C-alpha atoms as one frame of an Amber mdcrd trajectory, in Angstrom:
protein
  -0.007   0.046   0.034   1.442   3.344  -1.071   1.841   5.989   1.554  -0.006
   9.216   1.061   2.203  11.964  -0.296   3.147  14.807   2.061   0.832  17.778
   1.787   2.357  21.015   0.644   2.399  23.781   3.245  -0.536  25.549   1.502
  -2.747  22.462   2.155  -2.118  22.389   5.864  -4.671  24.032   8.078  -3.573
  26.868  10.407  -4.261  24.595  13.326  -2.010  21.838  11.876   0.787  24.272
  11.332   0.440  25.628  14.821   0.683  22.174  16.341   3.927  21.107  14.658
   6.793  20.016  16.901  10.412  19.340  16.328   9.757  15.617  16.579   7.235
  15.991  13.714   9.992  17.641  11.594  12.380  14.825  12.520   9.900  12.163
  11.546   9.110  13.898   8.269  12.732  14.203   7.380  13.549  10.642   8.485
  16.192  11.606  11.078  16.597  11.419  14.765  15.442  14.237  17.088  19.047
  15.075  17.782  19.917  15.330  14.167  16.819  17.491  13.518  17.917  19.838
  16.340  21.489  20.160  14.875  20.121  20.824  11.520  17.691  23.481  12.624
  20.203  25.341  14.835  23.096  25.082  12.352  25.342  23.122  14.654  26.981
  19.725  14.555  28.668  17.898  11.633  25.882  17.178   9.110  26.009  16.931
   5.419  24.465  19.894   3.585  21.895  17.646   2.050  20.649  16.438   5.470
  20.593  19.914   6.961  18.609  21.241   4.009  16.246  18.316   3.978  15.370
  18.919   7.629  14.988  22.629   7.174  12.859  22.090   4.106  10.467  19.869
   6.068  10.417  22.346   8.911   9.378  25.132   6.515   6.859  22.911   4.791
   5.226  21.878   8.065   5.242  25.408   9.371   7.615  24.735  12.333   8.762
  28.006  13.755  12.456  28.287  14.257  15.359  30.802  14.100  18.865  29.966
  12.975  20.975  32.310  15.110  23.703  32.262  12.511  21.606  32.774   9.402
  17.927  33.422   9.804  17.940  35.774  12.719  20.178  38.821  12.171  20.981
  41.176  15.076  18.425  43.658  13.744  15.613  41.172  13.942  13.397  41.934
  16.896  12.001  39.266  19.312   8.701  39.446  21.298   8.683  37.651  24.512
   5.615  37.257  26.774   6.197  37.311  30.522   3.478  35.941  32.818   4.129
  36.819  36.446   2.425  37.068  39.788   4.957  39.662  40.900   2.669  42.700
  41.229   5.413  45.133  42.247   8.187  44.164  39.895  10.604  43.324  42.713
  11.688  40.046  41.053  10.341  40.422  37.459  12.152  43.652  36.540  15.687
  42.331  37.276  14.790  39.197  35.388  13.695  41.259  32.394  16.926  43.216
  32.493  18.927  40.015  32.404  16.884  38.590  29.514  17.531  41.798  27.591
  21.284  41.549  28.257  21.287  38.039  26.923  19.865  39.174  23.615  22.692
  41.674  23.176  22.247  43.989  20.230  19.147  42.066  19.038  15.997  44.103
  19.975  13.766  42.390  22.430  10.369  43.457  23.482   8.396  42.114  26.507
   4.720  41.905  27.112   4.484  41.836  30.881   1.258  40.263  32.087   0.071
  40.278  35.680  -1.221  36.837  36.427  -2.701  37.407  39.799  -5.205  34.604
  39.517  -5.708  31.571  37.206  -8.496  33.085  35.177  -6.470  36.184  34.352
  -3.364  34.152  33.509  -5.410  32.065  31.036  -6.682  35.252  29.405  -3.111
  36.721  29.119  -1.851  33.408  27.775  -4.491  33.295  25.037  -3.482  36.900
  24.163   0.201  36.048  23.954  -0.575  33.060  21.772  -2.808  35.204  19.479
   0.054  37.729  19.240   2.404  34.983  18.072   5.061  35.808  20.605   8.425
  34.169  20.112   8.771  32.798  23.531   7.126  32.844  26.928   8.703  33.345
  30.353   6.537  32.331  33.463   7.689  33.973  36.592   6.413  34.641  40.192
   6.973  36.474  43.393   7.731  33.183  45.163   9.810  30.181  44.172   7.229
  27.423  44.854   5.879  24.863  42.479   2.994  25.713  40.191   1.144  23.972
  37.352   2.662  24.248  33.889   1.001  26.530  31.340  -0.941  24.817  28.586
   0.039  25.896  25.126  -0.872  22.730  23.207   1.619  21.808  20.452   2.383
  25.432  19.341   6.201  24.850  19.506   6.588  28.220  21.350   9.562  27.989
  23.796   8.610  28.362  27.491  10.946  28.954  30.292   9.973  29.115  34.045
  11.995  31.599  36.128  11.778  32.073  39.883   9.295  29.247  39.934   9.191
  25.615  38.804   6.815  22.943  37.539   6.636  19.221  38.056   7.283  18.466
  34.354  10.417  16.581  33.270  10.348  18.392  29.789  10.214  21.956  31.310
  13.160  24.188  31.877  13.016  25.964  35.229  15.697  28.495  36.484  15.897
  29.675  40.027  18.371  31.020  42.571  20.054  28.416  44.788  18.469  29.328
  48.108  20.410  26.538  50.012  23.774  27.707  48.706  22.823  31.356  49.593
  21.984  30.276  53.128  25.167  28.421  53.421  27.139  31.578  52.381  25.359
  33.601  55.056  25.864  31.069  57.810  29.558  30.411  57.068  30.153  34.157
  56.911  28.814  34.509  60.493  30.799  31.520  61.728  33.971  32.902  60.193
  33.405  36.149  62.222  33.380  33.989  65.414  29.677  33.926  65.948  28.363
  30.878  67.816  24.971  31.809  69.285  22.633  31.729  66.239  18.986  32.617
  65.642  16.931  32.616  62.470  14.065  34.899  61.658  12.183  34.041  58.526
   8.933  33.967  56.530   6.054  31.599  56.495   7.133  27.950  56.533   4.920
  27.017  53.610   7.378  28.863  51.266   9.832  26.350  49.871  12.607  28.973
  49.941  12.161  29.248  53.671  12.513  25.527  54.204  15.554  25.248  51.884
  17.384  28.061  53.652  16.661  26.780  57.175  17.739  23.308  56.182  20.980
  24.540  54.731  21.690  26.788  57.682  21.251  23.864  60.094  23.527  21.688
  58.036  26.338  24.198  58.126  25.905  24.721  61.920  25.921  20.970  62.497
  29.168  20.718  60.448  30.710  23.150  62.888  29.118  21.476  65.948  27.048
  24.569  66.644  23.589  23.928  68.242  20.447  25.715  66.964  17.348  25.018
  69.133  13.936  25.108  67.569  12.879  28.072  69.737  15.594  30.165  68.040
  13.898  29.747  64.616  10.869  32.016  64.252   8.527  32.139  61.123   6.109
  34.835  60.375   5.048  37.400  57.720   7.481  38.865  55.299   7.228  42.306
  57.083   9.661  44.616  58.848   7.414  44.603  61.876   7.782  40.846  62.177
  11.578  41.195  62.196  11.178  43.697  65.005   8.697  41.654  67.061  10.596
  38.375  66.568  13.947  39.932  67.666  12.461  41.268  70.820  10.944  37.824
  71.614  14.271  36.037  70.933  16.331  38.472  73.032  13.811  38.410  75.885
  14.328  34.664  76.046  18.072  34.660  75.480  20.254  37.743  75.327  23.290
  35.695  74.552  22.510  35.480  70.733  25.229  37.053  68.642  24.182  36.132
  65.156  20.850  36.769  63.373  20.322  35.331  59.904  17.049  36.779  58.466
  15.099  35.444  55.555  14.647  38.892  53.938  16.146  42.370  54.037  12.933
  43.745  55.442  13.030  41.288  58.383  16.723  42.132  58.919  16.012  45.861
  59.010  13.248  45.282  61.560  15.650  43.166  63.588  18.326  45.844  63.561
  15.810  48.535  64.735  14.747  46.240  67.573  18.361  45.701  68.703  19.061
  49.434  68.460  16.029  50.089  70.709  17.378  47.510  73.204  20.746  49.222
  73.305  22.518  46.370  71.558  25.271  47.292  69.176  25.265  46.001  65.524
  27.639  44.493  64.517  29.934  44.704  67.611  27.653  42.615  69.816  25.259
  41.023  67.245  25.928  40.435  63.604  22.883  40.495  61.225  22.597  39.140
  57.744  19.574  39.450  55.476  18.521  37.884  52.154  17.589  39.504  48.821
  20.036  42.452  48.468  17.102  44.766  47.841  19.279  47.807  47.710  16.653
  50.456  48.700  16.362  48.573  51.896  19.882  47.174  52.434  21.764  50.346
  51.675  19.350  52.619  53.661  19.604  50.423  56.781  22.017  51.676  59.554
  24.503  50.178  59.507  24.267  48.978  55.910  22.995  45.449  55.643  25.047
  42.382  54.827  22.780  40.226  52.644  22.485  37.412  50.118  22.028  38.608
  46.576  19.954  36.134  44.526  21.613  37.538  41.303  18.186  37.757  39.626
  19.812  39.592  36.661  21.941  36.527  36.108  18.922  34.257  36.334  17.330
  36.438  33.703  20.414  36.313  31.504  20.416  32.504  31.819  16.680  32.510
  30.786  17.409  34.690  27.911  20.364  32.531  26.656  18.025  29.505  27.048
  15.342  31.110  24.963  17.871  31.710  22.158  18.959  28.176  22.207  15.388
  26.958  22.311  14.531  29.317  19.330  17.346  27.449  17.446  15.856  24.064
  18.181  18.054  22.977  21.052  16.361  20.794  23.762  16.745  22.091  27.351
  14.899  20.823  30.424  15.301  20.326  34.096  15.549  22.624  37.215  18.556
  24.833  37.163  19.628  26.561  40.360  22.221  29.415  39.923  24.511  30.507
  42.720  23.818  33.453  44.985  26.442  35.927  46.211  27.122  37.481  49.613
  27.247  41.220  49.707  29.219  42.088  52.947  28.393  45.354  54.605  28.474
  46.901  57.974  25.591  44.971  59.798  27.839  41.853  60.180  31.484  42.773
  59.989  32.884  45.493  62.229  35.673  46.056  59.658  33.184  47.332  57.130
  32.151  50.949  57.005  28.946  51.748  59.021
């Protein structure tokens, strides 16, 4: 029985063209998925005939792709849709700056969509698909797991940033909270601190659990005890940092190291210590998390804090989008290292 000849592109319905994937291209060209990826993105050692056959099938099927070397000159603009629950831009704006840096001289425009609820997110997603954006970044104001977005078989690259999904085929890029907590704890230990306490946000945040676990691991490695009553969870508010610090020092004034889960909490802690007549950092060293400069630099003394390097996360996301545009296959959860910014709240040698 003879196989039915391939339809020309003009005979494919818009829905059929929209649903084409790289595997469809590979099957049509009679090559493996890896060979199709190399042919599409212009990499690897392939014969010109194989490369052209794969690309011809891709064009015939309506598979959307860019070849970074040939088809996508630096002057070609890219439209990226960004779905985020970050209402204030605290996390999404640095991500966008990093994405823009990754694209270099190539113009990139972003459609920033506030997905504060599932219904609104779906409306924004349908708009982005209708606008035929080149890629979609899904972000959030917290790093917890979320459901993957549903885009059918459109072939539009999707990257999750500052959040993740339970999907082995998805690419998710986040800061390494555990590594950041280790930096903060080791810094305090190296300063000679031994009486630790931890003030943090709600325990249902995964970042809160990761940071506390890493802190405890480092302290255990140095034979430093941390009792449960020295770990306090509450709202991400400066007032909670103030209240928690007073509670801790009412119970045990020997504490000499405070690791706080955010810069706002740390500033509240420093204000409480000042009101109690305790000197920072001479008597108590304080470290925050976020490196939110309007808070960290305005605190007195300036706040030592963990920088999540969100611009670097964004740059990695942008580079990943470019690779996905070219047909590369990227997936998994990637955690990028944080940095410790040492200022006067922890180290007496730093300017206050």
